[in-house]
Coordinates of C-alpha atoms in Angstrom, one line a residue:
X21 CA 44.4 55.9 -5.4
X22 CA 40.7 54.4 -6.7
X23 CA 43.0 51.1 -7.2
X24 CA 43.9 50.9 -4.0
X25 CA 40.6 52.2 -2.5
X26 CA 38.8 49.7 -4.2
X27 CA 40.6 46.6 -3.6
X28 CA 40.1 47.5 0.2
X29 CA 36.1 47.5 -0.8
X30 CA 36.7 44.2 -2.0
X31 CA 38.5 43.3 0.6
X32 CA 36.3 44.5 3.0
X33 CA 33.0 42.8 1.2
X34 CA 35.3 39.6 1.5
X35 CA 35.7 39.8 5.4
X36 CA 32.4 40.2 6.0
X37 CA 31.1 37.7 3.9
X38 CA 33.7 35.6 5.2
X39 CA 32.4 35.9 8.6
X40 CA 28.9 35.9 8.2
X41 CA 29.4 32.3 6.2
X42 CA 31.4 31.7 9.8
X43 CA 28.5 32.4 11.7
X44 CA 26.1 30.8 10.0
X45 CA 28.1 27.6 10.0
X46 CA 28.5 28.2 13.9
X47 CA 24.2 28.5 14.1
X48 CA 24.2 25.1 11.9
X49 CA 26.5 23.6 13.8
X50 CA 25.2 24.6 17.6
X51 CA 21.4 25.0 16.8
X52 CA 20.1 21.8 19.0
X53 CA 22.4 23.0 21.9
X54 CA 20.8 26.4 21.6
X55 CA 16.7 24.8 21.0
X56 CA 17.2 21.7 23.2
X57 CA 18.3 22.8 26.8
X58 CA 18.1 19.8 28.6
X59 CA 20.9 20.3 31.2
X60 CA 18.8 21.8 34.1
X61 CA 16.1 19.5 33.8
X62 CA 18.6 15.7 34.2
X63 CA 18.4 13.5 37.3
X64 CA 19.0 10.7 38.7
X65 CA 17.0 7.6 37.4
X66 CA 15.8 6.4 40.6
X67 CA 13.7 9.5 41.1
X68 CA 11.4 8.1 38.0
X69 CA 9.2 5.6 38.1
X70 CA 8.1 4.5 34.5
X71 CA 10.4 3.6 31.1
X72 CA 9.9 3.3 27.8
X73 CA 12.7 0.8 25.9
X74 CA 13.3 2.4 22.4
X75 CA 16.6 2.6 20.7
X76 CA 18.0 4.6 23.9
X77 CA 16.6 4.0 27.1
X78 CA 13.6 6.7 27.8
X79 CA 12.8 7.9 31.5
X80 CA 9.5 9.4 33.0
X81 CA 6.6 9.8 35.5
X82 CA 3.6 8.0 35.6
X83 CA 0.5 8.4 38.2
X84 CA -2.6 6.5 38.7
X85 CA -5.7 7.2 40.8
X86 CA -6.2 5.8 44.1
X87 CA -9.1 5.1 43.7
X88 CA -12.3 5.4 41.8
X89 CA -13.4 4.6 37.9
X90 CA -10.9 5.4 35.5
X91 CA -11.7 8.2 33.0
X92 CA -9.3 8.6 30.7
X93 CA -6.0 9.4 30.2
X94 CA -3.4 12.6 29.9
X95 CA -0.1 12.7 28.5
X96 CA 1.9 15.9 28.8
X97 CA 4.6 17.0 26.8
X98 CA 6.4 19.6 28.3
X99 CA 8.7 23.0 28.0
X100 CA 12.4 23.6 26.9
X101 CA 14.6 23.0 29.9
X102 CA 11.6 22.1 32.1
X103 CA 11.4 19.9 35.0
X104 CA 8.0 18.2 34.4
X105 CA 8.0 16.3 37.4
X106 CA 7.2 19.4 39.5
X107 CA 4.1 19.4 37.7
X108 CA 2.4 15.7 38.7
X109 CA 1.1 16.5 41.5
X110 CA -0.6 19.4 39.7
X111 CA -1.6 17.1 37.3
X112 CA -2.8 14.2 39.8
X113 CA -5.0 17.3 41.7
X114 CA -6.3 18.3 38.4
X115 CA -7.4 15.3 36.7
X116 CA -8.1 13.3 39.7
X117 CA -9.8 10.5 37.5
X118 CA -7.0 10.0 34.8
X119 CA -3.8 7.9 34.2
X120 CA -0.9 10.4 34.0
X121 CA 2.0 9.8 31.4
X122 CA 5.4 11.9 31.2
X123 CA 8.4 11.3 29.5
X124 CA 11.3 13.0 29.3
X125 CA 12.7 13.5 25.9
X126 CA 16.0 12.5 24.8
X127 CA 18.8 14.2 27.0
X128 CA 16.6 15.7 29.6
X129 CA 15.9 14.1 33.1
X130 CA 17.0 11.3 33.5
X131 CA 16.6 9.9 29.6
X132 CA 19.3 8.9 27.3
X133 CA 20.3 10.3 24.2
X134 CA 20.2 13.8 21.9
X135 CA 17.1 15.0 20.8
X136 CA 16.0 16.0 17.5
X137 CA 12.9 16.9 16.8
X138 CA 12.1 13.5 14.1
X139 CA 13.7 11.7 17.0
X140 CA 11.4 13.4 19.5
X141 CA 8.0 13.5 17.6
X142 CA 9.1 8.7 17.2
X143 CA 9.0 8.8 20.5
X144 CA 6.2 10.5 21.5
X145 CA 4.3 8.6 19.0
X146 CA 5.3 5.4 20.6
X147 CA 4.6 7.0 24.2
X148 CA 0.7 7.5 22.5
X149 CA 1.0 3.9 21.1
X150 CA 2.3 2.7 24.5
X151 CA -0.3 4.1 26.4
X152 CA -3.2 2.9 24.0
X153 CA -2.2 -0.6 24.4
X154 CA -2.4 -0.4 28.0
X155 CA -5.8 1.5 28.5
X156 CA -7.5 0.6 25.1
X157 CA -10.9 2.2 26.3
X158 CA -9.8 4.9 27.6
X159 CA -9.7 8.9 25.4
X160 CA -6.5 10.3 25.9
X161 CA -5.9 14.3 26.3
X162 CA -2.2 15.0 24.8
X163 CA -1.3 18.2 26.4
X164 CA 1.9 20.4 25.3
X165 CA 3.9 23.1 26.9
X166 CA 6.0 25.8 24.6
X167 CA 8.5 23.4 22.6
X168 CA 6.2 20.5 23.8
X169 CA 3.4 22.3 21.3
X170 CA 5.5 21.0 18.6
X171 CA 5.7 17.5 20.0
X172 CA 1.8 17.5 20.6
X173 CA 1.1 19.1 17.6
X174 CA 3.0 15.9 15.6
X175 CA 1.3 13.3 17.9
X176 CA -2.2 15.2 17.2
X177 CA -1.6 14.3 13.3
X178 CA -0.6 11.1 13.5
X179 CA -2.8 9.6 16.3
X180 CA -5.9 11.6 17.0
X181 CA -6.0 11.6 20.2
X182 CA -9.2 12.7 22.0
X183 CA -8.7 16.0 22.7
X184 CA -5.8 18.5 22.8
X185 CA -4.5 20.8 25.4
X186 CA -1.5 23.8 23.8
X187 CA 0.2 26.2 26.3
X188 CA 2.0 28.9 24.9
X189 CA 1.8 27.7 22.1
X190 CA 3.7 28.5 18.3
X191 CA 3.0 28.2 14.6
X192 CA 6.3 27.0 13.7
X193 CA 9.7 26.9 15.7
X194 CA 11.1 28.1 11.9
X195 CA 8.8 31.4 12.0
X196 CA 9.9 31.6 16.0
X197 CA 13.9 31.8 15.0
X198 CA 13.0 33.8 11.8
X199 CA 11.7 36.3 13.9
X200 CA 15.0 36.5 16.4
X201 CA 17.4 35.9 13.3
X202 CA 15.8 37.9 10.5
X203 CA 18.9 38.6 9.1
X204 CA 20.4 34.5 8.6
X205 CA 18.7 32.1 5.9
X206 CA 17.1 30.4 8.5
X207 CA 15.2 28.5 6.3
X208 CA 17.7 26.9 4.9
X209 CA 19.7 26.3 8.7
X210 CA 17.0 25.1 10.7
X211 CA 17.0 21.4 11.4
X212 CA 13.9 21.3 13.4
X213 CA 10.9 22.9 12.3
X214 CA 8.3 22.0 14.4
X215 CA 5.7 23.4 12.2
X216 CA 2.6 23.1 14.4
X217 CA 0.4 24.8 11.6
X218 CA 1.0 22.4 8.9
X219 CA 0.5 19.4 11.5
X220 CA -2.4 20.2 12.9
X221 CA -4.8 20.8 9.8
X222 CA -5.1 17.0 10.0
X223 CA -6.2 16.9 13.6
X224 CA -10.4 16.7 13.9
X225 CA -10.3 16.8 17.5
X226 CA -11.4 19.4 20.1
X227 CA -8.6 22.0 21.1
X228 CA -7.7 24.3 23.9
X229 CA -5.7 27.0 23.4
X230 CA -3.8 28.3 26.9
X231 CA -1.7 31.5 26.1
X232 CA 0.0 34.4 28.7
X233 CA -0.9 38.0 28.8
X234 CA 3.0 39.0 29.0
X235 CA 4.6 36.4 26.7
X236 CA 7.8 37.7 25.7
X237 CA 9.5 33.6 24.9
X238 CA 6.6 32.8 22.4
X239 CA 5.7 36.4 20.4
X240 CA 1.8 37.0 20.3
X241 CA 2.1 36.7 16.5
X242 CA 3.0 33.5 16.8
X243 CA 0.4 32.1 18.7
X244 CA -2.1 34.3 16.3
X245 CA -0.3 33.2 13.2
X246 CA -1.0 28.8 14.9
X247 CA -4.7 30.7 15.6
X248 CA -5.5 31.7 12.4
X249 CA -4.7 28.7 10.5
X250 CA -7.0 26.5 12.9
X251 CA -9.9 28.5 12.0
X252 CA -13.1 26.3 10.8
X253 CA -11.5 24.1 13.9
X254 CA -13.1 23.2 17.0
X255 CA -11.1 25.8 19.2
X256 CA -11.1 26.7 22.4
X257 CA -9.0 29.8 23.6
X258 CA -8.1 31.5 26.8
X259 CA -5.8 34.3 27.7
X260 CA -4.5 34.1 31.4
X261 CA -4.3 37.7 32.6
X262 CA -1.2 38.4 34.5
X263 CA 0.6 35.8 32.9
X264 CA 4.4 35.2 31.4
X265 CA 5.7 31.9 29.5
X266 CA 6.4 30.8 33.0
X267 CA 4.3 31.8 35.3
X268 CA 1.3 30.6 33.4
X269 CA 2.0 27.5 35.2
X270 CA 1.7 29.1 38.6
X271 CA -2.0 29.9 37.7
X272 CA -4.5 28.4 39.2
X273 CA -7.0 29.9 36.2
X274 CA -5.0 27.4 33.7
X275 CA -5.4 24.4 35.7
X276 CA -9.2 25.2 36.4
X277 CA -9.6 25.5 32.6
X278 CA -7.8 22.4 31.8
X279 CA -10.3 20.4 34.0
X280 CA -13.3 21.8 32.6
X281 CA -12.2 21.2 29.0
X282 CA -11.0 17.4 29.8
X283 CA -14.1 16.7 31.7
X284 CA -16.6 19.0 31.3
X285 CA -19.4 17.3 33.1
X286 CA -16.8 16.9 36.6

């Protein structure tokens, strides 16, 4: 009778090891179909009106002023499945005096390719690299949305731009899984990181911090986990009352702050 019971112990401990291996294969396997949700946001290419050649073809939105001097200009990195064409016009109203730069990453709008965040964070570099060679005098603002904090956060340490702009931002897309999937070895699963932490204790530039009241995409420990290893920084942040991961956007409060931190004497 023990015999029996415990080789249905064993058998047991077996089968669920057995499935828990499966299921962590599975979270391997689909991870960039479950972080990168590019679907919603793809389009035709004639609705964009600016391209960047790199090994795949990359797609976005560019906007100049009208008129007037020049005073910088703002590159915007934006959200998982977001559609950041529907904010340029915000963008244009907001910084009225600036070159505007969007690109959609790899497999969303109208972009080619599958993204990855090492892919991602290349290309975003040679959007910033790009975008100096055409306005050499100009500062540039990078400003990031949710996952976009991750691109900005690279593009921070590796070109300095002039000033940076995080909305909803995270410490580490590892710590952000960790705390859905506590119980897989995420650490060893994860193939994108995005460890904004690590890459911004390089960055000497000025930095606004936008976060939601009601944020329940990005936990508030993870934006005060990102705050509390900028301290000794030059940090600016700003809680928007009211606020979720999405509707943030819908704020006029956020786009008021934006303006006074890129141009604080407008």
């Amino acid at each position: 009778m023990l015999s029996k019971l415990l080789k249905f112990l064993l058998w047991l401990i077996a089968l669920c090891v057995a499935i828990y291996v499966c299921i962590c294969g599975y979270m391997y396997a689909q991870q960039r179909n479950m972080i990168f949700q590019g679907g919603p946001t793809q389009l035709p290419q004639e609705q964009t009106n600016f391209s960047l050649q790199r090994d795949v073809l990359l797609r976005g939105w560019q906007w100049h002023p009208a008129e007037g001097k020049v005073r910088g200009v703002v590159l915007y990195f934006g959200g998982n499945a977001e559609n950041i064409e529907h904010h340029l016009p915000l963008l244009a109203q907001t910084f009225p005096h600036s070159d505007i730069y969007m690109l959609a990453y790899r497999g969303y709008g109208a972009s080619e390719g599958q993204p990855s965040e090492p892919l991602l964070t290349q290309d975003a570099v040679a959007l910033f690299d790009e975008i100096r060679h055409l306005h050499p005098q100009q500062p540039i603002t990078v400003i990031g949305r949710s996952l976009g904090t991750g691109v900005a956060s690279a593009v921070a340490e590796l070109r300095q731009p002039d000033q940076l702009v995080l909305i909803t931002p995270f410490d580490s897309m590892l710590n952000t899984v960790r705390g859905m999937y506590g119980w897989l070895p995420v650490k060893w699963l994860l193939r994108d990181p995005f460890d904004s932490a690590a890459h911004l204790q390089s960055y000497t530039g000025p930095i606004l911090v936008l976060r939601a009241s009601h944020d329940h995409t990005v936990a508030p420990a993870r934006t005060d986990a990102l705050l509390a290893s900028l301290k000794g920084k030059s940090v600016e942040v700003l809680t928007l009352p009211h606020t979720g991961h999405s509707s943030i956007l819908r704020a006029p409060a956020l786009w008021d702050a934006m303006a006074r931190f890129v141009n604080p004497a407008s």
